[in-house]
Amino acid sequence: MINKILELSLRGGSRCRLSIIDYHRITSENDPYVDSFTQAELDWQCSILAKHFNVLSLKQAVELLQKGQLPPRSVVMTFDDGYANNYTLALPILKKWDLPATFFIASGFIDGGIMWNDSIIETIRRTEYETIELFESDGFPAEFAGNYDLSTQNKRINVANKIRLGVKYLEMSQRKDLVAKLAEIAGVELPQDMMLSSAQVKDMVTSGMDIGGHTCFHPILATLKLSEAKQQIEDDRAKLQQITGAPVDFFAYPNGKPEKDYFAAHAKIVKEAGYLGAVSTVRGVSTSASDIYQLPRFAPWDKTTLRYLYRMFMNGLGYYS
């Protein structure tokens, strides 16, 4: 009965609709500093997906979508950035439920790197200081200069979010320099095990998962010259294919909002680089008329089975709340 109701939304055949789910970190327990799902929550979601939906690889789903042959209740699972916990925590759950997924990896952070946003979060989380002061003379923009109170966890979370959101759209090298300076001021040695290793990436492919491109260093493409964006996109794909020995057919735009984080020119570069399609972070459902280089994704966050199924049903109809 439930599946029949879902088919009114996520239809198959010539009127097909496809939902692509977007994950990032998977944690062992709730982390107040980041938006994430725990391994237990992922396990629960996978049990629902395995029972009520047809979970396909992204490549298979796109091929069937274009042909108008997608089965009803079709879903694709994707994970962004390349966190090591995607291997240690997510992969065992996917294998348990025999579900395919695509992992979009920023290859510049493989084997010991750390993303700029995690540098900020881990610096503020780990510093032993209860206050830090940032100066314009150290290169921080005027809006970040000043003294920050870190005496409670909530204050630390607020500070980390303020700095993270403030530096997101800075030029890539400036962003890198600022987060390194922040760690130096805070007296923090950053972790080197947050992102996937080459061996883990290769093993994910051996385990039946697909690897996708996500640029080398996760820049906001809209902040780069087109030549720089092209290099980020092409070099990332080449490195991932070298590591895996397998085709890297799909791409995810960092941050992923069209006309803000990337433009049509970037979608053209992705296509010319040899990718078969790409995904954004615009919420929605894909149809046979969708631009396969700007496919929407969303992340149902509900904590009960009924609400989760309702969210999936409504997304299929084009309603997002």
PDB file of C-alpha atoms in Angstrom:
ATOM      1  CA  MET A   1       0.000   0.000   0.000  1.00  0.00           C
ATOM      2  CA  ILE A   2       2.770   2.445   0.961  1.00  0.00           C
ATOM      3  CA  ASN A   3       4.697   1.693  -2.203  1.00  0.00           C
ATOM      4  CA  LYS A   4       1.626   2.314  -4.360  1.00  0.00           C
ATOM      5  CA  ILE A   5       1.132   5.699  -2.707  1.00  0.00           C
ATOM      6  CA  LEU A   6       4.787   6.595  -3.265  1.00  0.00           C
ATOM      7  CA  GLU A   7       4.378   5.746  -6.954  1.00  0.00           C
ATOM      8  CA  LEU A   8       1.834   8.566  -7.266  1.00  0.00           C
ATOM      9  CA  SER A   9       4.758  10.881  -6.590  1.00  0.00           C
ATOM     10  CA  LEU A  10       7.924   9.139  -7.766  1.00  0.00           C
ATOM     11  CA  ARG A  11       6.491   7.813 -10.989  1.00  0.00           C
ATOM     12  CA  GLY A  12       8.253   5.568 -13.479  1.00  0.00           C
ATOM     13  CA  GLY A  13       8.234   5.216 -17.256  1.00  0.00           C
ATOM     14  CA  SER A  14       7.784   8.169 -19.580  1.00  0.00           C
ATOM     15  CA  ARG A  15       6.570  10.397 -16.716  1.00  0.00           C
ATOM     16  CA  CYS A  16       9.391   9.318 -14.424  1.00  0.00           C
ATOM     17  CA  ARG A  17      10.689  11.255 -11.448  1.00  0.00           C
ATOM     18  CA  LEU A  18      13.971  10.684  -9.646  1.00  0.00           C
ATOM     19  CA  SER A  19      15.003  11.756  -6.145  1.00  0.00           C
ATOM     20  CA  ILE A  20      18.730  12.152  -5.443  1.00  0.00           C
ATOM     21  CA  ILE A  21      19.635  12.219  -1.748  1.00  0.00           C
ATOM     22  CA  ASP A  22      22.597  14.263  -0.551  1.00  0.00           C
ATOM     23  CA  TYR A  23      24.781  13.290   2.433  1.00  0.00           C
ATOM     24  CA  HIS A  24      28.078  14.650   3.739  1.00  0.00           C
ATOM     25  CA  ARG A  25      29.582  13.513   7.028  1.00  0.00           C
ATOM     26  CA  ILE A  26      28.432  10.392   8.826  1.00  0.00           C
ATOM     27  CA  THR A  27      29.299  10.451  12.523  1.00  0.00           C
ATOM     28  CA  SER A  28      29.338   7.858  15.283  1.00  0.00           C
ATOM     29  CA  GLU A  29      27.268  10.177  17.489  1.00  0.00           C
ATOM     30  CA  ASN A  30      25.617  13.587  17.183  1.00  0.00           C
ATOM     31  CA  ASP A  31      28.129  16.379  16.613  1.00  0.00           C
ATOM     32  CA  PRO A  32      26.834  19.822  17.673  1.00  0.00           C
ATOM     33  CA  TYR A  33      29.381  21.584  15.470  1.00  0.00           C
ATOM     34  CA  VAL A  34      28.248  20.148  12.142  1.00  0.00           C
ATOM     35  CA  ASP A  35      25.167  19.083  10.228  1.00  0.00           C
ATOM     36  CA  SER A  36      25.467  15.333   9.837  1.00  0.00           C
ATOM     37  CA  PHE A  37      23.697  12.012  10.174  1.00  0.00           C
ATOM     38  CA  THR A  38      24.893   9.429  12.647  1.00  0.00           C
ATOM     39  CA  GLN A  39      25.672   5.899  11.524  1.00  0.00           C
ATOM     40  CA  ALA A  40      22.555   4.681  13.347  1.00  0.00           C
ATOM     41  CA  GLU A  41      20.423   7.267  11.522  1.00  0.00           C
ATOM     42  CA  LEU A  42      21.918   6.237   8.185  1.00  0.00           C
ATOM     43  CA  ASP A  43      21.216   2.592   8.987  1.00  0.00           C
ATOM     44  CA  TRP A  44      17.582   3.453   9.743  1.00  0.00           C
ATOM     45  CA  GLN A  45      17.232   5.490   6.551  1.00  0.00           C
ATOM     46  CA  CYS A  46      18.776   2.709   4.474  1.00  0.00           C
ATOM     47  CA  SER A  47      16.282   0.233   5.932  1.00  0.00           C
ATOM     48  CA  ILE A  48      13.449   2.463   4.665  1.00  0.00           C
ATOM     49  CA  LEU A  49      15.081   3.018   1.288  1.00  0.00           C
ATOM     50  CA  ALA A  50      15.731  -0.692   0.797  1.00  0.00           C
ATOM     51  CA  LYS A  51      12.125  -1.594   1.678  1.00  0.00           C
ATOM     52  CA  HIS A  52      10.182   1.107  -0.169  1.00  0.00           C
ATOM     53  CA  PHE A  53      12.383   2.444  -2.983  1.00  0.00           C
ATOM     54  CA  ASN A  54      14.451   1.329  -5.953  1.00  0.00           C
ATOM     55  CA  VAL A  55      17.931   2.561  -5.086  1.00  0.00           C
ATOM     56  CA  LEU A  56      20.013   2.853  -8.247  1.00  0.00           C
ATOM     57  CA  SER A  57      23.510   3.962  -9.115  1.00  0.00           C
ATOM     58  CA  LEU A  58      23.620   7.513 -10.440  1.00  0.00           C
ATOM     59  CA  LYS A  59      24.819   6.325 -13.846  1.00  0.00           C
ATOM     60  CA  GLN A  60      22.047   3.768 -14.191  1.00  0.00           C
ATOM     61  CA  ALA A  61      19.419   6.236 -12.997  1.00  0.00           C
ATOM     62  CA  VAL A  62      20.483   8.968 -15.436  1.00  0.00           C
ATOM     63  CA  GLU A  63      20.533   6.538 -18.356  1.00  0.00           C
ATOM     64  CA  LEU A  64      17.023   5.284 -17.555  1.00  0.00           C
ATOM     65  CA  LEU A  65      15.796   8.805 -16.843  1.00  0.00           C
ATOM     66  CA  GLN A  66      16.841   9.973 -20.302  1.00  0.00           C
ATOM     67  CA  LYS A  67      15.204   6.959 -21.926  1.00  0.00           C
ATOM     68  CA  GLY A  68      11.975   7.374 -19.979  1.00  0.00           C
ATOM     69  CA  GLN A  69      12.450   3.895 -18.531  1.00  0.00           C
ATOM     70  CA  LEU A  70      13.108   4.691 -14.879  1.00  0.00           C
ATOM     71  CA  PRO A  71      11.308   2.333 -12.467  1.00  0.00           C
ATOM     72  CA  PRO A  72       8.875   3.933 -10.010  1.00  0.00           C
ATOM     73  CA  ARG A  73      10.163   5.002  -6.593  1.00  0.00           C
ATOM     74  CA  SER A  74      13.688   5.528  -7.942  1.00  0.00           C
ATOM     75  CA  VAL A  75      16.284   7.029  -5.617  1.00  0.00           C
ATOM     76  CA  VAL A  76      20.028   7.713  -5.813  1.00  0.00           C
ATOM     77  CA  MET A  77      22.285   8.132  -2.773  1.00  0.00           C
ATOM     78  CA  THR A  78      25.248  10.533  -2.914  1.00  0.00           C
ATOM     79  CA  PHE A  79      27.916  11.656  -0.421  1.00  0.00           C
ATOM     80  CA  ASP A  80      29.945  14.841  -0.845  1.00  0.00           C
ATOM     81  CA  ASP A  81      33.514  15.935  -0.035  1.00  0.00           C
ATOM     82  CA  GLY A  82      35.383  12.701   0.697  1.00  0.00           C
ATOM     83  CA  TYR A  83      35.279  12.281   4.473  1.00  0.00           C
ATOM     84  CA  ALA A  84      37.001   9.219   5.898  1.00  0.00           C
ATOM     85  CA  ASN A  85      33.840   8.467   7.866  1.00  0.00           C
ATOM     86  CA  ASN A  86      32.115   7.784   4.555  1.00  0.00           C
ATOM     87  CA  TYR A  87      34.375   4.737   4.374  1.00  0.00           C
ATOM     88  CA  THR A  88      34.503   3.709   8.032  1.00  0.00           C
ATOM     89  CA  LEU A  89      30.856   4.368   8.937  1.00  0.00           C
ATOM     90  CA  ALA A  90      28.750   4.754   5.782  1.00  0.00           C
ATOM     91  CA  LEU A  91      30.203   2.012   3.592  1.00  0.00           C
ATOM     92  CA  PRO A  92      29.456  -0.831   6.049  1.00  0.00           C
ATOM     93  CA  ILE A  93      25.818   0.286   6.217  1.00  0.00           C
ATOM     94  CA  LEU A  94      25.497   0.493   2.428  1.00  0.00           C
ATOM     95  CA  LYS A  95      26.990  -2.982   2.126  1.00  0.00           C
ATOM     96  CA  LYS A  96      24.666  -4.294   4.848  1.00  0.00           C
ATOM     97  CA  TRP A  97      21.610  -3.159   2.859  1.00  0.00           C
ATOM     98  CA  ASP A  98      23.201  -3.853  -0.547  1.00  0.00           C
ATOM     99  CA  LEU A  99      22.675  -0.265  -1.724  1.00  0.00           C
ATOM    100  CA  PRO A 100      24.834   1.571  -4.290  1.00  0.00           C
ATOM    101  CA  ALA A 101      26.015   5.159  -3.817  1.00  0.00           C
ATOM    102  CA  THR A 102      28.194   7.789  -5.468  1.00  0.00           C
ATOM    103  CA  PHE A 103      30.896   9.541  -3.431  1.00  0.00           C
ATOM    104  CA  PHE A 104      31.926  12.972  -4.749  1.00  0.00           C
ATOM    105  CA  ILE A 105      35.508  13.581  -3.640  1.00  0.00           C
ATOM    106  CA  ALA A 106      37.646  16.708  -3.495  1.00  0.00           C
ATOM    107  CA  SER A 107      40.871  14.922  -4.387  1.00  0.00           C
ATOM    108  CA  GLY A 108      43.280  17.565  -3.053  1.00  0.00           C
ATOM    109  CA  PHE A 109      42.450  16.533   0.501  1.00  0.00           C
ATOM    110  CA  ILE A 110      43.033  12.793   0.035  1.00  0.00           C
ATOM    111  CA  ASP A 111      45.802  11.271   2.187  1.00  0.00           C
ATOM    112  CA  GLY A 112      45.992  13.656   5.122  1.00  0.00           C
ATOM    113  CA  GLY A 113      44.421  16.908   3.989  1.00  0.00           C
ATOM    114  CA  ILE A 114      41.675  18.868   5.712  1.00  0.00           C
ATOM    115  CA  MET A 115      38.986  21.068   4.192  1.00  0.00           C
ATOM    116  CA  TRP A 116      38.988  24.776   5.031  1.00  0.00           C
ATOM    117  CA  ASN A 117      35.628  24.629   6.846  1.00  0.00           C
ATOM    118  CA  ASP A 118      36.791  21.726   9.006  1.00  0.00           C
ATOM    119  CA  SER A 119      39.994  23.619   9.772  1.00  0.00           C
ATOM    120  CA  ILE A 120      37.874  26.396  11.269  1.00  0.00           C
ATOM    121  CA  ILE A 121      35.575  24.042  13.162  1.00  0.00           C
ATOM    122  CA  GLU A 122      38.392  21.905  14.582  1.00  0.00           C
ATOM    123  CA  THR A 123      40.456  24.957  15.517  1.00  0.00           C
ATOM    124  CA  ILE A 124      37.633  26.469  17.558  1.00  0.00           C
ATOM    125  CA  ARG A 125      36.597  23.081  18.969  1.00  0.00           C
ATOM    126  CA  ARG A 126      40.115  22.042  20.033  1.00  0.00           C
ATOM    127  CA  THR A 127      41.775  25.244  21.228  1.00  0.00           C
ATOM    128  CA  GLU A 128      42.606  25.370  24.927  1.00  0.00           C
ATOM    129  CA  TYR A 129      42.090  29.132  24.977  1.00  0.00           C
ATOM    130  CA  GLU A 130      38.853  30.585  26.280  1.00  0.00           C
ATOM    131  CA  THR A 131      39.333  33.719  24.201  1.00  0.00           C
ATOM    132  CA  ILE A 132      41.130  34.458  20.956  1.00  0.00           C
ATOM    133  CA  GLU A 133      41.804  37.798  19.294  1.00  0.00           C
ATOM    134  CA  LEU A 134      42.056  38.283  15.545  1.00  0.00           C
ATOM    135  CA  PHE A 135      43.780  41.316  14.014  1.00  0.00           C
ATOM    136  CA  GLU A 136      43.557  42.985  10.624  1.00  0.00           C
ATOM    137  CA  SER A 137      47.359  43.119  10.676  1.00  0.00           C
ATOM    138  CA  ASP A 138      47.305  39.304  10.490  1.00  0.00           C
ATOM    139  CA  GLY A 139      45.252  39.447   7.298  1.00  0.00           C
ATOM    140  CA  PHE A 140      41.770  39.027   8.743  1.00  0.00           C
ATOM    141  CA  PRO A 141      39.065  41.203   7.153  1.00  0.00           C
ATOM    142  CA  ALA A 142      37.844  44.033   9.373  1.00  0.00           C
ATOM    143  CA  GLU A 143      34.553  42.275  10.079  1.00  0.00           C
ATOM    144  CA  PHE A 144      36.462  39.402  11.751  1.00  0.00           C
ATOM    145  CA  ALA A 145      38.849  41.522  13.790  1.00  0.00           C
ATOM    146  CA  GLY A 146      38.241  41.505  17.521  1.00  0.00           C
ATOM    147  CA  ASN A 147      38.137  39.356  20.612  1.00  0.00           C
ATOM    148  CA  TYR A 148      36.092  36.138  20.680  1.00  0.00           C
ATOM    149  CA  ASP A 149      34.681  34.507  23.804  1.00  0.00           C
ATOM    150  CA  LEU A 150      35.100  30.704  23.700  1.00  0.00           C
ATOM    151  CA  SER A 151      34.165  29.979  27.304  1.00  0.00           C
ATOM    152  CA  THR A 152      31.214  27.687  26.461  1.00  0.00           C
ATOM    153  CA  GLN A 153      30.470  25.153  23.747  1.00  0.00           C
ATOM    154  CA  ASN A 154      27.579  27.227  22.385  1.00  0.00           C
ATOM    155  CA  LYS A 155      29.809  30.268  22.102  1.00  0.00           C
ATOM    156  CA  ARG A 156      32.432  28.202  20.296  1.00  0.00           C
ATOM    157  CA  ILE A 157      29.830  26.886  17.849  1.00  0.00           C
ATOM    158  CA  ASN A 158      28.602  30.421  17.128  1.00  0.00           C
ATOM    159  CA  VAL A 159      32.142  31.694  16.576  1.00  0.00           C
ATOM    160  CA  ALA A 160      33.002  28.792  14.277  1.00  0.00           C
ATOM    161  CA  ASN A 161      29.858  29.402  12.227  1.00  0.00           C
ATOM    162  CA  LYS A 162      30.497  33.140  11.964  1.00  0.00           C
ATOM    163  CA  ILE A 163      34.037  32.674  10.707  1.00  0.00           C
ATOM    164  CA  ARG A 164      33.109  29.776   8.431  1.00  0.00           C
ATOM    165  CA  LEU A 165      30.298  31.654   6.703  1.00  0.00           C
ATOM    166  CA  GLY A 166      32.401  34.802   6.464  1.00  0.00           C
ATOM    167  CA  VAL A 167      35.362  33.244   4.655  1.00  0.00           C
ATOM    168  CA  LYS A 168      33.408  30.873   2.390  1.00  0.00           C
ATOM    169  CA  TYR A 169      33.369  33.204  -0.618  1.00  0.00           C
ATOM    170  CA  LEU A 170      36.885  34.588  -0.259  1.00  0.00           C
ATOM    171  CA  GLU A 171      39.434  33.840  -2.968  1.00  0.00           C
ATOM    172  CA  MET A 172      40.779  30.313  -2.493  1.00  0.00           C
ATOM    173  CA  SER A 173      44.367  31.163  -1.527  1.00  0.00           C
ATOM    174  CA  GLN A 174      43.220  33.914   0.863  1.00  0.00           C
ATOM    175  CA  ARG A 175      40.808  31.489   2.487  1.00  0.00           C
ATOM    176  CA  LYS A 176      43.579  28.915   2.905  1.00  0.00           C
ATOM    177  CA  ASP A 177      45.924  31.462   4.480  1.00  0.00           C
ATOM    178  CA  LEU A 178      43.307  32.737   6.924  1.00  0.00           C
ATOM    179  CA  VAL A 179      42.316  29.322   8.256  1.00  0.00           C
ATOM    180  CA  ALA A 180      45.984  28.398   8.678  1.00  0.00           C
ATOM    181  CA  LYS A 181      46.585  31.645  10.570  1.00  0.00           C
ATOM    182  CA  LEU A 182      43.556  30.977  12.763  1.00  0.00           C
ATOM    183  CA  ALA A 183      44.926  27.565  13.769  1.00  0.00           C
ATOM    184  CA  GLU A 184      48.308  29.151  14.536  1.00  0.00           C
ATOM    185  CA  ILE A 185      46.781  31.859  16.740  1.00  0.00           C
ATOM    186  CA  ALA A 186      44.635  29.294  18.549  1.00  0.00           C
ATOM    187  CA  GLY A 187      47.605  26.983  19.123  1.00  0.00           C
ATOM    188  CA  VAL A 188      45.916  24.010  17.462  1.00  0.00           C
ATOM    189  CA  GLU A 189      47.469  21.162  15.503  1.00  0.00           C
ATOM    190  CA  LEU A 190      44.829  20.122  12.999  1.00  0.00           C
ATOM    191  CA  PRO A 191      43.874  16.455  12.459  1.00  0.00           C
ATOM    192  CA  GLN A 192      45.207  14.652   9.404  1.00  0.00           C
ATOM    193  CA  ASP A 193      42.772  11.752   9.283  1.00  0.00           C
ATOM    194  CA  MET A 194      39.438  13.404   8.511  1.00  0.00           C
ATOM    195  CA  MET A 195      39.480  12.722   4.779  1.00  0.00           C
ATOM    196  CA  LEU A 196      39.732   9.545   2.740  1.00  0.00           C
ATOM    197  CA  SER A 197      43.020   7.873   1.883  1.00  0.00           C
ATOM    198  CA  SER A 198      43.843   6.659  -1.617  1.00  0.00           C
ATOM    199  CA  ALA A 199      43.534   3.064  -0.423  1.00  0.00           C
ATOM    200  CA  GLN A 200      40.074   3.736   0.999  1.00  0.00           C
ATOM    201  CA  VAL A 201      38.912   5.393  -2.227  1.00  0.00           C
ATOM    202  CA  LYS A 202      40.129   2.427  -4.231  1.00  0.00           C
ATOM    203  CA  ASP A 203      38.446  -0.028  -1.875  1.00  0.00           C
ATOM    204  CA  MET A 204      35.136   1.814  -2.201  1.00  0.00           C
ATOM    205  CA  VAL A 205      35.214   1.133  -5.934  1.00  0.00           C
ATOM    206  CA  THR A 206      36.093  -2.512  -5.280  1.00  0.00           C
ATOM    207  CA  SER A 207      33.069  -2.612  -2.966  1.00  0.00           C
ATOM    208  CA  GLY A 208      30.785  -1.558  -5.821  1.00  0.00           C
ATOM    209  CA  MET A 209      30.506   2.159  -5.127  1.00  0.00           C
ATOM    210  CA  ASP A 210      31.009   4.929  -7.686  1.00  0.00           C
ATOM    211  CA  ILE A 211      33.418   7.831  -7.304  1.00  0.00           C
ATOM    212  CA  GLY A 212      32.550  11.288  -8.612  1.00  0.00           C
ATOM    213  CA  GLY A 213      34.450  14.550  -9.021  1.00  0.00           C
ATOM    214  CA  HIS A 214      34.135  17.528  -6.661  1.00  0.00           C
ATOM    215  CA  THR A 215      37.129  19.715  -7.710  1.00  0.00           C
ATOM    216  CA  CYS A 216      40.579  19.392  -6.182  1.00  0.00           C
ATOM    217  CA  PHE A 217      40.236  21.825  -3.266  1.00  0.00           C
ATOM    218  CA  HIS A 218      36.499  22.561  -3.038  1.00  0.00           C
ATOM    219  CA  PRO A 219      36.583  26.202  -4.170  1.00  0.00           C
ATOM    220  CA  ILE A 220      33.417  28.141  -4.868  1.00  0.00           C
ATOM    221  CA  LEU A 221      33.728  27.990  -8.656  1.00  0.00           C
ATOM    222  CA  ALA A 222      32.067  31.381  -9.075  1.00  0.00           C
ATOM    223  CA  THR A 223      35.023  32.998  -7.262  1.00  0.00           C
ATOM    224  CA  LEU A 224      37.590  31.611  -9.739  1.00  0.00           C
ATOM    225  CA  LYS A 225      38.704  32.601 -13.192  1.00  0.00           C
ATOM    226  CA  LEU A 226      37.275  30.153 -15.734  1.00  0.00           C
ATOM    227  CA  SER A 227      40.771  28.837 -16.464  1.00  0.00           C
ATOM    228  CA  GLU A 228      41.255  28.095 -12.759  1.00  0.00           C
ATOM    229  CA  ALA A 229      37.847  26.424 -12.501  1.00  0.00           C
ATOM    230  CA  LYS A 230      38.672  24.294 -15.535  1.00  0.00           C
ATOM    231  CA  GLN A 231      41.895  23.130 -13.928  1.00  0.00           C
ATOM    232  CA  GLN A 232      40.155  22.290 -10.637  1.00  0.00           C
ATOM    233  CA  ILE A 233      37.538  20.227 -12.464  1.00  0.00           C
ATOM    234  CA  GLU A 234      39.857  18.430 -14.887  1.00  0.00           C
ATOM    235  CA  ASP A 235      42.739  17.741 -12.482  1.00  0.00           C
ATOM    236  CA  ASP A 236      40.361  16.311  -9.893  1.00  0.00           C
ATOM    237  CA  ARG A 237      38.886  13.866 -12.386  1.00  0.00           C
ATOM    238  CA  ALA A 238      42.309  12.797 -13.629  1.00  0.00           C
ATOM    239  CA  LYS A 239      43.601  12.145 -10.112  1.00  0.00           C
ATOM    240  CA  LEU A 240      40.522  10.168  -9.064  1.00  0.00           C
ATOM    241  CA  GLN A 241      40.674   8.022 -12.193  1.00  0.00           C
ATOM    242  CA  GLN A 242      44.365   7.392 -11.581  1.00  0.00           C
ATOM    243  CA  ILE A 243      43.665   6.266  -7.998  1.00  0.00           C
ATOM    244  CA  THR A 244      40.689   4.052  -8.803  1.00  0.00           C
ATOM    245  CA  GLY A 245      41.516   2.803 -12.280  1.00  0.00           C
ATOM    246  CA  ALA A 246      37.822   3.325 -13.006  1.00  0.00           C
ATOM    247  CA  PRO A 247      35.819   5.961 -14.918  1.00  0.00           C
ATOM    248  CA  VAL A 248      34.725   9.041 -12.977  1.00  0.00           C
ATOM    249  CA  ASP A 249      31.507   9.922 -14.771  1.00  0.00           C
ATOM    250  CA  PHE A 250      29.667  12.428 -12.569  1.00  0.00           C
ATOM    251  CA  PHE A 251      30.457  15.707 -10.839  1.00  0.00           C
ATOM    252  CA  ALA A 252      29.068  17.670  -7.886  1.00  0.00           C
ATOM    253  CA  TYR A 253      29.434  21.466  -7.767  1.00  0.00           C
ATOM    254  CA  PRO A 254      30.979  22.649  -4.473  1.00  0.00           C
ATOM    255  CA  ASN A 255      28.277  24.301  -2.373  1.00  0.00           C
ATOM    256  CA  GLY A 256      26.099  23.759  -5.425  1.00  0.00           C
ATOM    257  CA  LYS A 257      23.764  26.767  -5.776  1.00  0.00           C
ATOM    258  CA  PRO A 258      23.412  27.881  -9.443  1.00  0.00           C
ATOM    259  CA  GLU A 259      24.039  31.561 -10.202  1.00  0.00           C
ATOM    260  CA  LYS A 260      25.693  31.904  -6.808  1.00  0.00           C
ATOM    261  CA  ASP A 261      28.266  29.127  -6.484  1.00  0.00           C
ATOM    262  CA  TYR A 262      28.571  28.186 -10.153  1.00  0.00           C
ATOM    263  CA  PHE A 263      27.349  29.410 -13.535  1.00  0.00           C
ATOM    264  CA  ALA A 264      26.339  27.922 -16.874  1.00  0.00           C
ATOM    265  CA  ALA A 265      29.946  28.329 -18.039  1.00  0.00           C
ATOM    266  CA  HIS A 266      31.040  25.895 -15.331  1.00  0.00           C
ATOM    267  CA  ALA A 267      28.433  23.340 -16.377  1.00  0.00           C
ATOM    268  CA  LYS A 268      29.854  23.629 -19.899  1.00  0.00           C
ATOM    269  CA  ILE A 269      33.370  22.967 -18.576  1.00  0.00           C
ATOM    270  CA  VAL A 270      32.104  19.897 -16.700  1.00  0.00           C
ATOM    271  CA  LYS A 271      30.539  18.536 -19.874  1.00  0.00           C
ATOM    272  CA  GLU A 272      33.621  19.249 -21.977  1.00  0.00           C
ATOM    273  CA  ALA A 273      35.804  17.540 -19.331  1.00  0.00           C
ATOM    274  CA  GLY A 274      34.059  14.261 -20.181  1.00  0.00           C
ATOM    275  CA  TYR A 275      31.548  13.981 -17.370  1.00  0.00           C
ATOM    276  CA  LEU A 276      28.208  12.359 -18.189  1.00  0.00           C
ATOM    277  CA  GLY A 277      26.281  14.569 -15.767  1.00  0.00           C
ATOM    278  CA  ALA A 278      26.451  16.672 -12.627  1.00  0.00           C
ATOM    279  CA  VAL A 279      24.464  17.432  -9.482  1.00  0.00           C
ATOM    280  CA  SER A 280      23.701  20.662  -7.652  1.00  0.00           C
ATOM    281  CA  THR A 281      22.291  21.286  -4.176  1.00  0.00           C
ATOM    282  CA  VAL A 282      19.039  22.791  -5.406  1.00  0.00           C
ATOM    283  CA  ARG A 283      16.230  20.832  -3.792  1.00  0.00           C
ATOM    284  CA  GLY A 284      13.888  19.059  -6.150  1.00  0.00           C
ATOM    285  CA  VAL A 285      13.178  16.042  -8.295  1.00  0.00           C
ATOM    286  CA  SER A 286      14.609  15.141 -11.708  1.00  0.00           C
ATOM    287  CA  THR A 287      12.514  14.334 -14.764  1.00  0.00           C
ATOM    288  CA  SER A 288      13.313  13.369 -18.343  1.00  0.00           C
ATOM    289  CA  ALA A 289      13.316  17.112 -19.129  1.00  0.00           C
ATOM    290  CA  SER A 290      15.940  17.944 -16.485  1.00  0.00           C
ATOM    291  CA  ASP A 291      19.372  19.272 -17.394  1.00  0.00           C
ATOM    292  CA  ILE A 292      21.595  16.284 -16.586  1.00  0.00           C
ATOM    293  CA  TYR A 293      24.437  18.703 -15.781  1.00  0.00           C
ATOM    294  CA  GLN A 294      22.377  20.398 -13.057  1.00  0.00           C
ATOM    295  CA  LEU A 295      20.384  17.639 -11.384  1.00  0.00           C
ATOM    296  CA  PRO A 296      18.746  18.615  -8.052  1.00  0.00           C
ATOM    297  CA  ARG A 297      19.306  16.893  -4.714  1.00  0.00           C
ATOM    298  CA  PHE A 298      17.837  17.069  -1.236  1.00  0.00           C
ATOM    299  CA  ALA A 299      18.285  15.487   2.197  1.00  0.00           C
ATOM    300  CA  PRO A 300      15.224  14.287   4.127  1.00  0.00           C
ATOM    301  CA  TRP A 301      16.023  14.867   7.784  1.00  0.00           C
ATOM    302  CA  ASP A 302      12.939  13.466   9.506  1.00  0.00           C
ATOM    303  CA  LYS A 303      13.322  11.158  12.497  1.00  0.00           C
ATOM    304  CA  THR A 304      10.231   8.939  12.114  1.00  0.00           C
ATOM    305  CA  THR A 305       9.396   6.542   9.301  1.00  0.00           C
ATOM    306  CA  LEU A 306       6.075   8.210   8.471  1.00  0.00           C
ATOM    307  CA  ARG A 307       7.578  11.693   8.283  1.00  0.00           C
ATOM    308  CA  TYR A 308      10.511  10.420   6.231  1.00  0.00           C
ATOM    309  CA  LEU A 309       8.213   8.746   3.713  1.00  0.00           C
ATOM    310  CA  TYR A 310       6.013  11.855   3.613  1.00  0.00           C
ATOM    311  CA  ARG A 311       9.069  14.035   2.870  1.00  0.00           C
ATOM    312  CA  MET A 312      10.127  11.719   0.055  1.00  0.00           C
ATOM    313  CA  PHE A 313       6.577  11.714  -1.314  1.00  0.00           C
ATOM    314  CA  MET A 314       6.313  15.513  -1.273  1.00  0.00           C
ATOM    315  CA  ASN A 315       9.743  15.989  -2.833  1.00  0.00           C
ATOM    316  CA  GLY A 316       8.607  13.786  -5.696  1.00  0.00           C
ATOM    317  CA  LEU A 317       5.655  16.108  -6.228  1.00  0.00           C
ATOM    318  CA  GLY A 318       7.877  19.178  -6.191  1.00  0.00           C
ATOM    319  CA  TYR A 319       7.025  20.489  -2.731  1.00  0.00           C
ATOM    320  CA  TYR A 320       9.975  21.281  -0.478  1.00  0.00           C
ATOM    321  CA  SER A 321       9.629  22.463   3.087  1.00  0.00           C
TER     322      SER A 321
END
